[in-house]
Amino acid sequence: MKKDTAKLEQHLERNPTDAAGVISLLKARSHNYEYDFNLEQKKKREKMESIQRKKTGVKNGSY
């Protein structure tokens, strides 16, 4: 699940020199990027599996 960064971004607007806040924001953004990347990979994998099932079904005459 993606992390909500809105509160952290608001905090950093008020306290731009808060190093721990910057690090936390970078970690959250990195997590969100990784989540999106993994989700996209899963969608691609499922699409390929679906295509393979259709091809196999046609060859076996069951589709």
PDB file of C-alpha atoms in Angstrom:
ATOM      1  CA  MET A   1       0.000   0.000   0.000  1.00  0.00           C
ATOM      2  CA  LYS A   2       1.251   3.455  -0.843  1.00  0.00           C
ATOM      3  CA  LYS A   3       2.251   5.771   1.975  1.00  0.00           C
ATOM      4  CA  ASP A   4       0.581   9.160   2.312  1.00  0.00           C
ATOM      5  CA  THR A   5       3.232  11.895   2.293  1.00  0.00           C
ATOM      6  CA  ALA A   6       0.951  14.926   2.603  1.00  0.00           C
ATOM      7  CA  LYS A   7       1.491  15.503   6.336  1.00  0.00           C
ATOM      8  CA  LEU A   8       5.222  15.049   6.016  1.00  0.00           C
ATOM      9  CA  GLU A   9       5.372  17.490   3.089  1.00  0.00           C
ATOM     10  CA  GLN A  10       3.388  20.064   5.115  1.00  0.00           C
ATOM     11  CA  HIS A  11       5.754  19.596   8.040  1.00  0.00           C
ATOM     12  CA  LEU A  12       8.751  20.189   5.778  1.00  0.00           C
ATOM     13  CA  GLU A  13       7.174  23.353   4.379  1.00  0.00           C
ATOM     14  CA  ARG A  14       7.107  24.720   7.932  1.00  0.00           C
ATOM     15  CA  ASN A  15      10.488  23.218   8.927  1.00  0.00           C
ATOM     16  CA  PRO A  16      12.604  22.897   5.783  1.00  0.00           C
ATOM     17  CA  THR A  17      15.826  22.176   7.702  1.00  0.00           C
ATOM     18  CA  ASP A  18      14.452  19.137   9.546  1.00  0.00           C
ATOM     19  CA  ALA A  19      16.885  16.455   8.361  1.00  0.00           C
ATOM     20  CA  ALA A  20      14.920  13.572   9.865  1.00  0.00           C
ATOM     21  CA  GLY A  21      11.794  14.797   8.081  1.00  0.00           C
ATOM     22  CA  VAL A  22      13.616  14.963   4.752  1.00  0.00           C
ATOM     23  CA  ILE A  23      14.950  11.443   5.241  1.00  0.00           C
ATOM     24  CA  SER A  24      11.479  10.173   6.142  1.00  0.00           C
ATOM     25  CA  LEU A  25      10.005  11.822   3.046  1.00  0.00           C
ATOM     26  CA  LEU A  26      12.675  10.274   0.820  1.00  0.00           C
ATOM     27  CA  LYS A  27      12.030   6.847   2.330  1.00  0.00           C
ATOM     28  CA  ALA A  28       8.264   7.209   1.829  1.00  0.00           C
ATOM     29  CA  ARG A  29       8.695   8.341  -1.777  1.00  0.00           C
ATOM     30  CA  SER A  30      11.111   5.486  -2.423  1.00  0.00           C
ATOM     31  CA  HIS A  31       8.600   3.040  -0.959  1.00  0.00           C
ATOM     32  CA  ASN A  32       5.833   4.481  -3.145  1.00  0.00           C
ATOM     33  CA  TYR A  33       8.015   4.236  -6.240  1.00  0.00           C
ATOM     34  CA  GLU A  34       8.876   0.622  -5.439  1.00  0.00           C
ATOM     35  CA  TYR A  35       5.199  -0.160  -4.805  1.00  0.00           C
ATOM     36  CA  ASP A  36       4.190   1.336  -8.170  1.00  0.00           C
ATOM     37  CA  PHE A  37       7.005  -0.515  -9.947  1.00  0.00           C
ATOM     38  CA  ASN A  38       6.062  -3.864  -8.382  1.00  0.00           C
ATOM     39  CA  LEU A  39       2.388  -3.313  -9.159  1.00  0.00           C
ATOM     40  CA  GLU A  40       3.192  -2.567 -12.805  1.00  0.00           C
ATOM     41  CA  GLN A  41       5.375  -5.685 -13.006  1.00  0.00           C
ATOM     42  CA  LYS A  42       2.559  -7.770 -11.537  1.00  0.00           C
ATOM     43  CA  LYS A  43       0.097  -6.408 -14.106  1.00  0.00           C
ATOM     44  CA  LYS A  44       2.486  -7.200 -16.961  1.00  0.00           C
ATOM     45  CA  ARG A  45       3.105 -10.709 -15.628  1.00  0.00           C
ATOM     46  CA  GLU A  46      -0.619 -11.385 -15.267  1.00  0.00           C
ATOM     47  CA  LYS A  47      -1.261 -10.099 -18.790  1.00  0.00           C
ATOM     48  CA  MET A  48       1.424 -12.395 -20.211  1.00  0.00           C
ATOM     49  CA  GLU A  49       0.026 -15.346 -18.261  1.00  0.00           C
ATOM     50  CA  SER A  50      -3.422 -14.577 -19.644  1.00  0.00           C
ATOM     51  CA  ILE A  51      -2.064 -14.465 -23.192  1.00  0.00           C
ATOM     52  CA  GLN A  52      -0.249 -17.762 -22.618  1.00  0.00           C
ATOM     53  CA  ARG A  53      -3.434 -19.384 -21.287  1.00  0.00           C
ATOM     54  CA  LYS A  54      -5.336 -18.233 -24.379  1.00  0.00           C
ATOM     55  CA  LYS A  55      -2.617 -19.581 -26.706  1.00  0.00           C
ATOM     56  CA  THR A  56      -2.498 -22.889 -24.875  1.00  0.00           C
ATOM     57  CA  GLY A  57      -6.291 -23.140 -24.910  1.00  0.00           C
ATOM     58  CA  VAL A  58      -6.408 -22.608 -28.666  1.00  0.00           C
ATOM     59  CA  LYS A  59      -3.742 -25.255 -29.299  1.00  0.00           C
ATOM     60  CA  ASN A  60      -5.551 -27.822 -27.147  1.00  0.00           C
ATOM     61  CA  GLY A  61      -8.898 -27.073 -28.767  1.00  0.00           C
ATOM     62  CA  SER A  62     -10.519 -26.262 -25.449  1.00  0.00           C
ATOM     63  CA  TYR A  63     -10.832 -22.542 -26.132  1.00  0.00           C
TER      64      TYR A  63
END
